Amino acid sequence: MSTIEDVAGVVESLRDEMVKFLVDLCSIPAVNPSFGGKGEYQRAVWLANFLEEHHLPVEIMEVDDDSVPEGKRPNLVSCLPGSGEQGTLWFAGHMDTVAAGDLNTWETDPFSPVVRDGRIYGRGVEDNGQAIACMVYSLITLKRLGLQPKKDLGMLFVSDEEAGSTYGLKYLADQGLFKPGDEALIPDAGVPDGSFIEVAEKSILWCRFTVIGKETHSSQPHNGINAGWVGSLFAVELIETLRLKYRDRDLLFDPPYSTFELTQKFANVSSPNVVPGKDVFTVDFRILPSWDLDAVVSDIEQLATKYEYQYKVAISYDFLQRVSAPLPTSPEAAVVKKLSNALIQRGISPKIGGIGGGTCAAILRELGIPAVAWSTLDELAHQPNEYTIINNMLEDTKTFAALALA
Ligand SMILES: [Zn+2]
């Protein structure tokens, strides 16, 4: 039998054990304190014990945080030595979850996972419990077969992904854990057929504009300055100008260009016969990573100046979110090639591309580590009746092991 068939056989034999693992893991609430929870400490204690009981190495890296009862946010690191190829292949799964939301929208108790029709239902089973199960059981499978990964293999079970990774992956990055020659897979994004390998993201800018004019009765408009009118003109010209200037294409992305969308519009006056003295709205910018966000901000400022001068308004803005995307992982990077090959073995045609922003693979790309986000899932993160498909969990475990051996 080939090594890949051996791996498949062991993973299949562990099916019931893996289901129990994920149910037990997700029975311990780990809601991020930013969503009103107590954090992932208790879940991490359980997971560290589980790894020890299975004779897997585990190192605990804690970070002080007063917002949780234990005062600490835990990160677990479990490494297997490789057979000599330089560098470490990292996998990172996050232990924290978002809150359950409105319990009336759940058909089952989100914190007592239920196995039904080949799926497991519960908060955090997909985001990101599935990844943790696949990571743990790919280690168990390799150990059971006495197989050694090519590079060192590092499994990271991290905190705080749902609130920006300050106490998780960013902390580990600041500690100098990642070195040139390393590569990474973040199993925290994916599509139902497992074909999409995410290598890039756009920069995100959420900009809230406030246009101040002068309120007046709408029968006497010459006594005021209509902030709603000027704000509308400004929004349209801004968006049209930027769409024209930043219209280059990058076929890694869908859509393959930067996007500029007028989104939120905030309440102004309470009567139809009042000229608004204030207009507030947001624009969501998603910019291809080849552009510097500073260039976009400079364009915003120049147009704001023109409008202030021409219409005697005051225009201010603040950023509700500003994240500069790092340069993409090359589609030619070894980790992309190895994952693509493993997927082809699985009968899947890989599609390599970028998304609109927001995975923690970006933290590693920022350090120059080739990182991909990939897994097989129905994209139920943060939704009621979140579930994970047991077959996906098994297949992804085999893929993780294949990647480590490639
Ligand atoms: Zn996640």
mmCIF file of C-alpha atoms and ligand atoms in Angstrom:
data_model
loop_
_atom_site.group_PDB
_atom_site.id
_atom_site.type_symbol
_atom_site.label_atom_id
_atom_site.label_comp_id
_atom_site.label_asym_id
_atom_site.label_seq_id
_atom_site.Cartn_x
_atom_site.Cartn_y
_atom_site.Cartn_z
ATOM 1 C CA MET A 1 0.000 0.000 0.000
ATOM 2 C CA SER A 2 1.145 3.549 -0.653
ATOM 3 C CA THR A 3 1.756 5.955 2.181
ATOM 4 C CA ILE A 4 -1.288 7.985 1.170
ATOM 5 C CA GLU A 5 -3.471 4.852 1.333
ATOM 6 C CA ASP A 6 -2.026 4.051 4.779
ATOM 7 C CA VAL A 7 -2.895 7.567 5.940
ATOM 8 C CA ALA A 8 -6.418 7.280 4.527
ATOM 9 C CA GLY A 9 -6.935 3.932 6.281
ATOM 10 C CA VAL A 10 -5.881 5.247 9.680
ATOM 11 C CA VAL A 11 -7.956 8.435 9.358
ATOM 12 C CA GLU A 12 -11.048 6.402 8.384
ATOM 13 C CA SER A 13 -10.529 4.146 11.415
ATOM 14 C CA LEU A 14 -10.468 7.244 13.642
ATOM 15 C CA ARG A 15 -13.806 8.582 12.397
ATOM 16 C CA ASP A 16 -15.838 8.010 15.578
ATOM 17 C CA GLU A 17 -12.992 9.210 17.757
ATOM 18 C CA MET A 18 -12.732 12.435 15.746
ATOM 19 C CA VAL A 19 -16.459 13.072 16.018
ATOM 20 C CA LYS A 20 -16.260 12.633 19.791
ATOM 21 C CA PHE A 21 -13.227 14.914 19.901
ATOM 22 C CA LEU A 22 -15.001 17.751 18.111
ATOM 23 C CA VAL A 23 -18.183 17.342 20.181
ATOM 24 C CA ASP A 24 -16.177 17.380 23.440
ATOM 25 C CA LEU A 25 -14.048 20.351 22.316
ATOM 26 C CA CYS A 26 -17.043 22.454 21.322
ATOM 27 C CA SER A 27 -18.969 21.565 24.497
ATOM 28 C CA ILE A 28 -16.562 23.874 26.330
ATOM 29 C CA PRO A 29 -17.637 27.453 25.567
ATOM 30 C CA ALA A 30 -14.807 29.634 24.239
ATOM 31 C CA VAL A 31 -16.594 32.827 23.271
ATOM 32 C CA ASN A 32 -14.153 35.663 22.698
ATOM 33 C CA PRO A 33 -14.412 38.362 25.421
ATOM 34 C CA SER A 34 -15.082 40.924 22.671
ATOM 35 C CA PHE A 35 -18.400 39.108 22.161
ATOM 36 C CA GLY A 36 -19.193 38.976 25.878
ATOM 37 C CA GLY A 37 -17.638 35.547 26.531
ATOM 38 C CA LYS A 38 -15.080 34.253 29.025
ATOM 39 C CA GLY A 39 -12.504 33.355 26.379
ATOM 40 C CA GLU A 40 -10.830 30.133 25.350
ATOM 41 C CA TYR A 41 -8.836 29.258 28.521
ATOM 42 C CA GLN A 42 -10.902 26.244 29.639
ATOM 43 C CA ARG A 43 -10.995 24.855 26.111
ATOM 44 C CA ALA A 44 -7.220 25.242 25.885
ATOM 45 C CA VAL A 45 -6.707 23.382 29.183
ATOM 46 C CA TRP A 46 -8.809 20.497 27.870
ATOM 47 C CA LEU A 47 -6.942 20.465 24.547
ATOM 48 C CA ALA A 48 -3.506 20.582 26.209
ATOM 49 C CA ASN A 49 -4.495 17.571 28.361
ATOM 50 C CA PHE A 50 -5.767 15.738 25.315
ATOM 51 C CA LEU A 51 -2.475 16.271 23.470
ATOM 52 C CA GLU A 52 -0.481 15.096 26.489
ATOM 53 C CA GLU A 53 -2.640 11.988 26.911
ATOM 54 C CA HIS A 54 -1.916 11.179 23.277
ATOM 55 C CA HIS A 55 1.827 11.622 23.820
ATOM 56 C CA LEU A 56 1.953 14.661 21.565
ATOM 57 C CA PRO A 57 4.281 17.503 22.529
ATOM 58 C CA VAL A 58 2.624 20.684 23.752
ATOM 59 C CA GLU A 59 4.082 24.015 24.720
ATOM 60 C CA ILE A 60 1.831 26.673 26.243
ATOM 61 C CA MET A 61 2.445 30.353 25.470
ATOM 62 C CA GLU A 62 0.239 32.626 27.576
ATOM 63 C CA VAL A 63 -0.418 36.342 27.238
ATOM 64 C CA ASP A 64 -1.764 38.550 30.042
ATOM 65 C CA ASP A 65 -5.290 39.835 29.501
ATOM 66 C CA ASP A 66 -7.520 41.241 32.251
ATOM 67 C CA SER A 67 -10.678 40.768 30.199
ATOM 68 C CA VAL A 68 -10.903 37.026 30.999
ATOM 69 C CA PRO A 69 -11.366 35.366 34.444
ATOM 70 C CA GLU A 70 -7.970 33.567 34.336
ATOM 71 C CA GLY A 71 -6.181 36.801 33.357
ATOM 72 C CA LYS A 72 -4.389 34.936 30.565
ATOM 73 C CA ARG A 73 -4.970 34.049 26.924
ATOM 74 C CA PRO A 74 -3.421 30.700 26.026
ATOM 75 C CA ASN A 75 -1.745 29.573 22.787
ATOM 76 C CA LEU A 76 -0.681 25.950 22.335
ATOM 77 C CA VAL A 77 2.187 24.864 20.104
ATOM 78 C CA SER A 78 2.662 21.218 19.150
ATOM 79 C CA CYS A 79 5.654 20.410 16.937
ATOM 80 C CA LEU A 80 6.922 17.226 15.286
ATOM 81 C CA PRO A 81 10.496 17.228 13.975
ATOM 82 C CA GLY A 82 10.921 16.882 10.235
ATOM 83 C CA SER A 83 13.280 14.640 8.306
ATOM 84 C CA GLY A 84 15.675 17.411 7.411
ATOM 85 C CA GLU A 85 14.067 19.804 4.924
ATOM 86 C CA GLN A 86 14.720 23.333 6.143
ATOM 87 C CA GLY A 87 11.929 25.322 7.803
ATOM 88 C CA THR A 88 8.621 24.605 9.492
ATOM 89 C CA LEU A 89 5.243 23.917 7.949
ATOM 90 C CA TRP A 90 2.762 25.662 10.268
ATOM 91 C CA PHE A 91 -0.939 25.085 10.621
ATOM 92 C CA ALA A 92 -2.943 27.539 12.745
ATOM 93 C CA GLY A 93 -6.444 26.928 14.075
ATOM 94 C CA HIS A 94 -8.176 29.260 16.515
ATOM 95 C CA MET A 95 -9.822 28.085 19.723
ATOM 96 C CA ASP A 96 -12.051 31.119 20.319
ATOM 97 C CA THR A 97 -15.516 31.548 18.811
ATOM 98 C CA VAL A 98 -18.048 34.294 18.324
ATOM 99 C CA ALA A 99 -21.183 34.314 20.515
ATOM 100 C CA ALA A 100 -24.161 32.092 19.673
ATOM 101 C CA GLY A 101 -26.370 35.062 18.789
ATOM 102 C CA ASP A 102 -30.150 34.780 19.082
ATOM 103 C CA LEU A 103 -30.820 31.320 20.604
ATOM 104 C CA ASN A 104 -34.288 31.259 19.015
ATOM 105 C CA THR A 105 -32.646 30.968 15.597
ATOM 106 C CA TRP A 106 -30.863 27.743 16.635
ATOM 107 C CA GLU A 107 -32.560 24.369 16.259
ATOM 108 C CA THR A 108 -30.147 22.801 18.769
ATOM 109 C CA ASP A 109 -28.245 24.023 21.820
ATOM 110 C CA PRO A 110 -25.155 25.739 20.311
ATOM 111 C CA PHE A 111 -23.000 24.671 23.269
ATOM 112 C CA SER A 112 -24.071 20.995 23.282
ATOM 113 C CA PRO A 113 -22.984 19.865 19.821
ATOM 114 C CA VAL A 114 -25.335 17.400 18.137
ATOM 115 C CA VAL A 115 -24.398 14.736 15.560
ATOM 116 C CA ARG A 116 -27.042 14.392 12.863
ATOM 117 C CA ASP A 117 -27.061 13.242 9.212
ATOM 118 C CA GLY A 118 -23.281 13.112 8.849
ATOM 119 C CA ARG A 119 -22.873 16.579 10.345
ATOM 120 C CA ILE A 120 -22.054 18.066 13.734
ATOM 121 C CA TYR A 121 -24.081 21.134 14.757
ATOM 122 C CA GLY A 122 -22.878 23.706 17.301
ATOM 123 C CA ARG A 123 -21.194 27.072 17.754
ATOM 124 C CA GLY A 124 -17.592 26.905 16.610
ATOM 125 C CA VAL A 125 -17.699 23.407 15.082
ATOM 126 C CA GLU A 126 -16.794 24.815 11.663
ATOM 127 C CA ASP A 127 -15.141 28.053 12.793
ATOM 128 C CA ASN A 128 -12.655 26.789 13.809
ATOM 129 C CA GLY A 129 -13.200 23.444 15.572
ATOM 130 C CA GLN A 130 -12.961 21.433 12.349
ATOM 131 C CA ALA A 131 -9.458 22.808 11.766
ATOM 132 C CA ILE A 132 -8.377 21.879 15.294
ATOM 133 C CA ALA A 133 -9.710 18.329 14.876
ATOM 134 C CA CYS A 134 -7.938 17.947 11.510
ATOM 135 C CA MET A 135 -4.671 19.291 12.931
ATOM 136 C CA VAL A 136 -4.741 17.044 16.012
ATOM 137 C CA TYR A 137 -5.704 13.916 14.085
ATOM 138 C CA SER A 138 -3.173 14.449 11.312
ATOM 139 C CA LEU A 139 -0.529 14.436 14.073
ATOM 140 C CA ILE A 140 -2.028 11.290 15.598
ATOM 141 C CA THR A 141 -2.118 9.606 12.171
ATOM 142 C CA LEU A 142 1.503 10.431 11.347
ATOM 143 C CA LYS A 143 2.630 9.196 14.775
ATOM 144 C CA ARG A 144 0.635 5.999 14.534
ATOM 145 C CA LEU A 145 2.185 5.186 11.147
ATOM 146 C CA GLY A 146 5.666 6.238 12.288
ATOM 147 C CA LEU A 147 5.831 8.748 9.427
ATOM 148 C CA GLN A 148 8.073 11.782 9.669
ATOM 149 C CA PRO A 149 7.089 15.074 8.036
ATOM 150 C CA LYS A 150 9.530 16.567 5.496
ATOM 151 C CA LYS A 151 9.852 19.947 7.216
ATOM 152 C CA ASP A 152 9.311 20.397 10.927
ATOM 153 C CA LEU A 153 5.565 20.389 11.493
ATOM 154 C CA GLY A 154 4.135 23.023 13.830
ATOM 155 C CA MET A 155 0.510 22.977 14.944
ATOM 156 C CA LEU A 156 -0.673 26.245 16.504
ATOM 157 C CA PHE A 157 -3.874 26.370 18.529
ATOM 158 C CA VAL A 158 -4.338 30.081 18.994
ATOM 159 C CA SER A 159 -6.484 32.559 20.910
ATOM 160 C CA ASP A 160 -8.336 35.681 19.937
ATOM 161 C CA GLU A 161 -8.735 35.277 16.170
ATOM 162 C CA GLU A 162 -12.288 36.593 16.276
ATOM 163 C CA ALA A 163 -11.150 39.932 17.682
ATOM 164 C CA GLY A 164 -8.027 40.537 15.612
ATOM 165 C CA SER A 165 -5.457 38.005 16.976
ATOM 166 C CA THR A 166 -3.694 40.442 19.325
ATOM 167 C CA TYR A 167 -3.411 37.686 21.971
ATOM 168 C CA GLY A 168 -2.985 34.934 19.395
ATOM 169 C CA LEU A 169 -1.176 34.780 16.089
ATOM 170 C CA LYS A 170 0.058 38.384 16.257
ATOM 171 C CA TYR A 171 1.584 37.690 19.660
ATOM 172 C CA LEU A 172 3.310 34.545 18.378
ATOM 173 C CA ALA A 173 4.624 36.522 15.395
ATOM 174 C CA ASP A 174 6.013 39.185 17.759
ATOM 175 C CA GLN A 175 7.761 36.431 19.735
ATOM 176 C CA GLY A 176 9.785 35.549 16.633
ATOM 177 C CA LEU A 177 8.244 32.104 16.195
ATOM 178 C CA PHE A 178 8.264 32.312 12.396
ATOM 179 C CA LYS A 179 11.493 32.125 10.377
ATOM 180 C CA PRO A 180 12.500 32.486 6.735
ATOM 181 C CA GLY A 181 11.964 29.143 5.003
ATOM 182 C CA ASP A 182 8.714 28.508 6.901
ATOM 183 C CA GLU A 183 5.355 28.156 5.215
ATOM 184 C CA ALA A 184 1.809 28.033 6.541
ATOM 185 C CA LEU A 185 -1.711 26.809 5.995
ATOM 186 C CA ILE A 186 -4.587 28.544 7.784
ATOM 187 C CA PRO A 187 -7.652 26.268 7.656
ATOM 188 C CA ASP A 188 -10.121 29.077 8.384
ATOM 189 C CA ALA A 189 -11.636 29.821 4.971
ATOM 190 C CA GLY A 190 -12.800 27.638 2.139
ATOM 191 C CA VAL A 191 -15.569 26.490 -0.147
ATOM 192 C CA PRO A 192 -17.890 23.437 -0.114
ATOM 193 C CA ASP A 193 -15.929 21.438 -2.717
ATOM 194 C CA GLY A 194 -12.513 22.257 -1.214
ATOM 195 C CA SER A 195 -11.185 23.682 -4.479
ATOM 196 C CA PHE A 196 -10.320 27.239 -3.433
ATOM 197 C CA ILE A 197 -6.786 28.058 -2.241
ATOM 198 C CA GLU A 198 -6.685 31.615 -0.948
ATOM 199 C CA VAL A 199 -3.314 33.319 -1.546
ATOM 200 C CA ALA A 200 -4.164 37.012 -1.527
ATOM 201 C CA GLU A 201 -6.536 39.585 -0.165
ATOM 202 C CA LYS A 202 -7.479 43.145 -0.903
ATOM 203 C CA SER A 203 -6.786 46.018 1.464
ATOM 204 C CA ILE A 204 -9.855 47.218 3.353
ATOM 205 C CA LEU A 205 -10.813 50.808 4.132
ATOM 206 C CA TRP A 206 -14.152 51.606 5.765
ATOM 207 C CA CYS A 207 -14.394 55.366 5.691
ATOM 208 C CA ARG A 208 -17.123 57.386 7.432
ATOM 209 C CA PHE A 209 -17.576 60.866 5.995
ATOM 210 C CA THR A 210 -19.228 63.753 7.808
ATOM 211 C CA VAL A 211 -20.253 66.757 5.708
ATOM 212 C CA ILE A 212 -21.241 69.846 7.660
ATOM 213 C CA GLY A 213 -23.284 72.600 6.019
ATOM 214 C CA LYS A 214 -25.938 74.812 7.581
ATOM 215 C CA GLU A 215 -29.462 73.704 8.470
ATOM 216 C CA THR A 216 -32.363 75.869 7.325
ATOM 217 C CA HIS A 217 -36.008 75.737 6.259
ATOM 218 C CA SER A 218 -36.247 74.224 2.793
ATOM 219 C CA SER A 219 -38.386 77.117 1.526
ATOM 220 C CA GLN A 220 -35.466 79.437 2.353
ATOM 221 C CA PRO A 221 -32.488 77.443 1.064
ATOM 222 C CA HIS A 222 -30.383 80.572 0.439
ATOM 223 C CA ASN A 223 -30.100 80.909 4.238
ATOM 224 C CA GLY A 224 -28.317 77.553 4.608
ATOM 225 C CA ILE A 225 -25.939 75.094 3.002
ATOM 226 C CA ASN A 226 -27.484 71.743 2.104
ATOM 227 C CA ALA A 227 -25.096 69.134 3.494
ATOM 228 C CA GLY A 228 -27.218 66.293 2.062
ATOM 229 C CA TRP A 229 -26.941 67.667 -1.478
ATOM 230 C CA VAL A 230 -23.224 68.387 -1.235
ATOM 231 C CA GLY A 231 -22.551 65.044 0.485
ATOM 232 C CA SER A 232 -24.334 63.224 -2.345
ATOM 233 C CA LEU A 233 -22.358 65.074 -5.026
ATOM 234 C CA PHE A 234 -19.141 64.437 -3.133
ATOM 235 C CA ALA A 235 -19.872 60.711 -2.712
ATOM 236 C CA VAL A 236 -20.660 60.259 -6.388
ATOM 237 C CA GLU A 237 -17.635 62.178 -7.633
ATOM 238 C CA LEU A 238 -15.332 60.462 -5.143
ATOM 239 C CA ILE A 239 -16.452 56.986 -6.126
ATOM 240 C CA GLU A 240 -16.428 57.686 -9.869
ATOM 241 C CA THR A 241 -12.966 59.259 -9.671
ATOM 242 C CA LEU A 242 -11.497 56.374 -7.705
ATOM 243 C CA ARG A 243 -13.141 53.692 -9.845
ATOM 244 C CA LEU A 244 -11.544 55.317 -12.888
ATOM 245 C CA LYS A 245 -8.099 55.797 -11.371
ATOM 246 C CA TYR A 246 -7.865 52.342 -9.718
ATOM 247 C CA ARG A 247 -9.364 50.363 -12.590
ATOM 248 C CA ASP A 248 -6.444 47.984 -13.190
ATOM 249 C CA ARG A 249 -7.198 44.272 -13.085
ATOM 250 C CA ASP A 250 -5.726 41.365 -11.141
ATOM 251 C CA LEU A 251 -7.220 38.061 -12.227
ATOM 252 C CA LEU A 252 -6.385 36.435 -8.884
ATOM 253 C CA PHE A 253 -9.484 38.182 -7.554
ATOM 254 C CA ASP A 254 -13.209 37.976 -8.131
ATOM 255 C CA PRO A 255 -14.111 40.689 -9.022
ATOM 256 C CA PRO A 256 -10.656 41.324 -10.528
ATOM 257 C CA TYR A 257 -10.516 45.044 -9.645
ATOM 258 C CA SER A 258 -10.682 47.360 -6.627
ATOM 259 C CA THR A 259 -14.211 48.178 -5.457
ATOM 260 C CA PHE A 260 -15.681 51.359 -3.991
ATOM 261 C CA GLU A 261 -19.188 51.126 -2.591
ATOM 262 C CA LEU A 262 -21.370 53.682 -0.866
ATOM 263 C CA THR A 263 -22.832 51.680 2.023
ATOM 264 C CA GLN A 264 -24.232 53.093 5.273
ATOM 265 C CA LYS A 265 -26.226 56.297 5.316
ATOM 266 C CA PHE A 266 -27.036 57.828 8.701
ATOM 267 C CA ALA A 267 -30.206 59.589 9.842
ATOM 268 C CA ASN A 268 -30.338 63.354 9.390
ATOM 269 C CA VAL A 269 -33.351 65.653 9.763
ATOM 270 C CA SER A 270 -36.768 64.567 11.033
ATOM 271 C CA SER A 271 -38.937 66.507 8.604
ATOM 272 C CA PRO A 272 -39.216 66.818 4.820
ATOM 273 C CA ASN A 273 -39.090 70.600 4.924
ATOM 274 C CA VAL A 274 -35.706 70.943 6.611
ATOM 275 C CA VAL A 275 -32.448 71.347 4.692
ATOM 276 C CA PRO A 276 -29.951 69.092 6.479
ATOM 277 C CA GLY A 277 -26.941 70.756 8.028
ATOM 278 C CA LYS A 278 -25.151 67.443 8.409
ATOM 279 C CA ASP A 279 -24.721 64.403 6.169
ATOM 280 C CA VAL A 280 -22.985 61.226 7.324
ATOM 281 C CA PHE A 281 -22.277 58.156 5.209
ATOM 282 C CA THR A 282 -19.708 55.409 4.775
ATOM 283 C CA VAL A 283 -17.846 54.053 1.770
ATOM 284 C CA ASP A 284 -16.368 50.528 1.762
ATOM 285 C CA PHE A 285 -13.140 50.448 -0.267
ATOM 286 C CA ARG A 286 -11.511 47.109 -1.232
ATOM 287 C CA ILE A 287 -8.221 47.877 -2.930
ATOM 288 C CA LEU A 288 -5.941 45.533 -4.858
ATOM 289 C CA PRO A 289 -2.783 44.821 -2.817
ATOM 290 C CA SER A 290 -0.535 46.405 -5.470
ATOM 291 C CA TRP A 291 -1.796 49.842 -4.357
ATOM 292 C CA ASP A 292 -0.749 51.732 -1.254
ATOM 293 C CA LEU A 293 -3.756 52.829 0.827
ATOM 294 C CA ASP A 294 -2.004 56.156 1.466
ATOM 295 C CA ALA A 295 -2.514 56.991 -2.218
ATOM 296 C CA VAL A 296 -6.260 56.444 -1.874
ATOM 297 C CA VAL A 297 -6.398 58.546 1.288
ATOM 298 C CA SER A 298 -4.536 61.352 -0.482
ATOM 299 C CA ASP A 299 -7.120 61.277 -3.297
ATOM 300 C CA ILE A 300 -9.922 61.488 -0.719
ATOM 301 C CA GLU A 301 -8.299 64.536 0.880
ATOM 302 C CA GLN A 302 -7.792 66.372 -2.388
ATOM 303 C CA LEU A 303 -11.406 65.962 -3.390
ATOM 304 C CA ALA A 304 -12.590 66.972 0.096
ATOM 305 C CA THR A 305 -10.556 70.177 -0.242
ATOM 306 C CA LYS A 306 -12.158 70.953 -3.602
ATOM 307 C CA TYR A 307 -15.659 70.493 -2.129
ATOM 308 C CA GLU A 308 -14.946 72.513 0.985
ATOM 309 C CA TYR A 309 -13.693 75.413 -1.145
ATOM 310 C CA GLN A 310 -16.449 75.206 -3.747
ATOM 311 C CA TYR A 311 -19.471 74.632 -1.474
ATOM 312 C CA LYS A 312 -18.379 76.208 1.854
ATOM 313 C CA VAL A 313 -18.934 72.952 3.743
ATOM 314 C CA ALA A 314 -16.590 71.150 6.143
ATOM 315 C CA ILE A 315 -15.791 67.531 5.328
ATOM 316 C CA SER A 316 -14.171 65.226 7.876
ATOM 317 C CA TYR A 317 -13.660 61.485 7.822
ATOM 318 C CA ASP A 318 -12.625 58.671 10.099
ATOM 319 C CA PHE A 319 -11.676 55.076 9.424
ATOM 320 C CA LEU A 320 -13.889 52.399 10.929
ATOM 321 C CA GLN A 321 -11.427 49.875 9.541
ATOM 322 C CA ARG A 322 -8.113 50.287 7.774
ATOM 323 C CA VAL A 323 -6.116 47.159 6.930
ATOM 324 C CA SER A 324 -3.358 47.172 4.331
ATOM 325 C CA ALA A 325 -3.088 43.802 2.612
ATOM 326 C CA PRO A 326 0.416 42.375 2.452
ATOM 327 C CA LEU A 327 1.789 41.201 -0.880
ATOM 328 C CA PRO A 328 0.128 37.960 -1.995
ATOM 329 C CA THR A 329 1.619 34.515 -1.561
ATOM 330 C CA SER A 330 2.918 33.560 -5.001
ATOM 331 C CA PRO A 331 0.785 30.951 -6.772
ATOM 332 C CA GLU A 332 4.191 29.359 -7.520
ATOM 333 C CA ALA A 333 5.120 29.017 -3.818
ATOM 334 C CA ALA A 334 5.941 25.460 -2.707
ATOM 335 C CA VAL A 335 3.079 25.341 -0.196
ATOM 336 C CA VAL A 336 0.598 26.210 -2.966
ATOM 337 C CA LYS A 337 2.059 23.575 -5.286
ATOM 338 C CA LYS A 338 2.044 20.887 -2.589
ATOM 339 C CA LEU A 339 -1.537 21.656 -1.580
ATOM 340 C CA SER A 340 -2.634 21.738 -5.226
ATOM 341 C CA ASN A 341 -1.090 18.304 -5.784
ATOM 342 C CA ALA A 342 -2.752 16.897 -2.667
ATOM 343 C CA LEU A 343 -6.112 18.209 -3.920
ATOM 344 C CA ILE A 344 -5.606 16.752 -7.390
ATOM 345 C CA GLN A 345 -4.948 13.381 -5.673
ATOM 346 C CA ARG A 346 -8.321 13.903 -3.983
ATOM 347 C CA GLY A 347 -9.974 14.412 -7.368
ATOM 348 C CA ILE A 348 -10.387 18.160 -6.875
ATOM 349 C CA SER A 349 -9.278 20.791 -9.437
ATOM 350 C CA PRO A 350 -7.681 23.538 -7.344
ATOM 351 C CA LYS A 351 -8.501 27.189 -7.972
ATOM 352 C CA ILE A 352 -5.932 29.673 -6.684
ATOM 353 C CA GLY A 353 -7.170 33.162 -5.946
ATOM 354 C CA GLY A 354 -7.748 36.106 -3.671
ATOM 355 C CA ILE A 355 -10.645 37.368 -1.554
ATOM 356 C CA GLY A 356 -11.966 40.736 -0.427
ATOM 357 C CA GLY A 357 -9.974 40.751 2.806
ATOM 358 C CA GLY A 358 -9.755 39.612 6.375
ATOM 359 C CA THR A 359 -7.978 36.287 7.037
ATOM 360 C CA CYS A 360 -5.183 35.848 9.558
ATOM 361 C CA ALA A 361 -2.969 34.372 6.817
ATOM 362 C CA ALA A 362 -2.197 38.056 6.206
ATOM 363 C CA ILE A 363 -0.318 38.224 9.543
ATOM 364 C CA LEU A 364 2.140 35.626 8.253
ATOM 365 C CA ARG A 365 2.363 37.094 4.732
ATOM 366 C CA GLU A 366 3.326 40.370 6.374
ATOM 367 C CA LEU A 367 6.412 38.539 7.689
ATOM 368 C CA GLY A 368 7.204 37.180 4.226
ATOM 369 C CA ILE A 369 6.010 33.656 5.119
ATOM 370 C CA PRO A 370 4.143 32.038 2.187
ATOM 371 C CA ALA A 371 0.706 31.372 3.681
ATOM 372 C CA VAL A 372 -2.489 30.001 2.221
ATOM 373 C CA ALA A 373 -5.987 29.842 3.671
ATOM 374 C CA TRP A 374 -7.782 26.651 2.762
ATOM 375 C CA SER A 375 -10.287 24.088 4.027
ATOM 376 C CA THR A 376 -13.431 22.287 2.900
ATOM 377 C CA LEU A 377 -16.558 23.782 4.411
ATOM 378 C CA ASP A 378 -20.031 25.132 3.702
ATOM 379 C CA GLU A 379 -19.161 28.638 4.998
ATOM 380 C CA LEU A 380 -21.424 28.717 8.056
ATOM 381 C CA ALA A 381 -19.084 30.706 10.271
ATOM 382 C CA HIS A 382 -20.865 33.053 12.706
ATOM 383 C CA GLN A 383 -24.325 31.820 11.614
ATOM 384 C CA PRO A 384 -27.032 30.046 13.619
ATOM 385 C CA ASN A 385 -27.145 26.251 13.135
ATOM 386 C CA GLU A 386 -23.453 26.269 12.251
ATOM 387 C CA TYR A 387 -22.374 22.772 11.271
ATOM 388 C CA THR A 388 -19.407 20.840 10.011
ATOM 389 C CA ILE A 389 -19.593 17.867 7.641
ATOM 390 C CA ILE A 390 -17.860 14.828 9.136
ATOM 391 C CA ASN A 391 -16.590 13.621 5.736
ATOM 392 C CA ASN A 392 -14.960 17.022 5.111
ATOM 393 C CA MET A 393 -13.201 16.722 8.464
ATOM 394 C CA LEU A 394 -11.805 13.310 7.507
ATOM 395 C CA GLU A 395 -10.765 14.319 3.991
ATOM 396 C CA ASP A 396 -9.072 17.513 5.215
ATOM 397 C CA THR A 397 -7.172 15.510 7.843
ATOM 398 C CA LYS A 398 -5.800 13.286 5.071
ATOM 399 C CA THR A 399 -4.869 16.408 3.073
ATOM 400 C CA PHE A 400 -3.034 17.955 6.059
ATOM 401 C CA ALA A 401 -1.034 14.747 6.485
ATOM 402 C CA ALA A 402 -0.305 14.573 2.733
ATOM 403 C CA LEU A 403 0.927 18.182 2.808
ATOM 404 C CA ALA A 404 3.271 17.439 5.727
ATOM 405 C CA LEU A 405 4.705 14.431 3.875
ATOM 406 C CA ALA A 406 5.070 16.189 0.488
HETATM 407 ZN ZN ZN B 1 -12.460 31.544 12.082
#
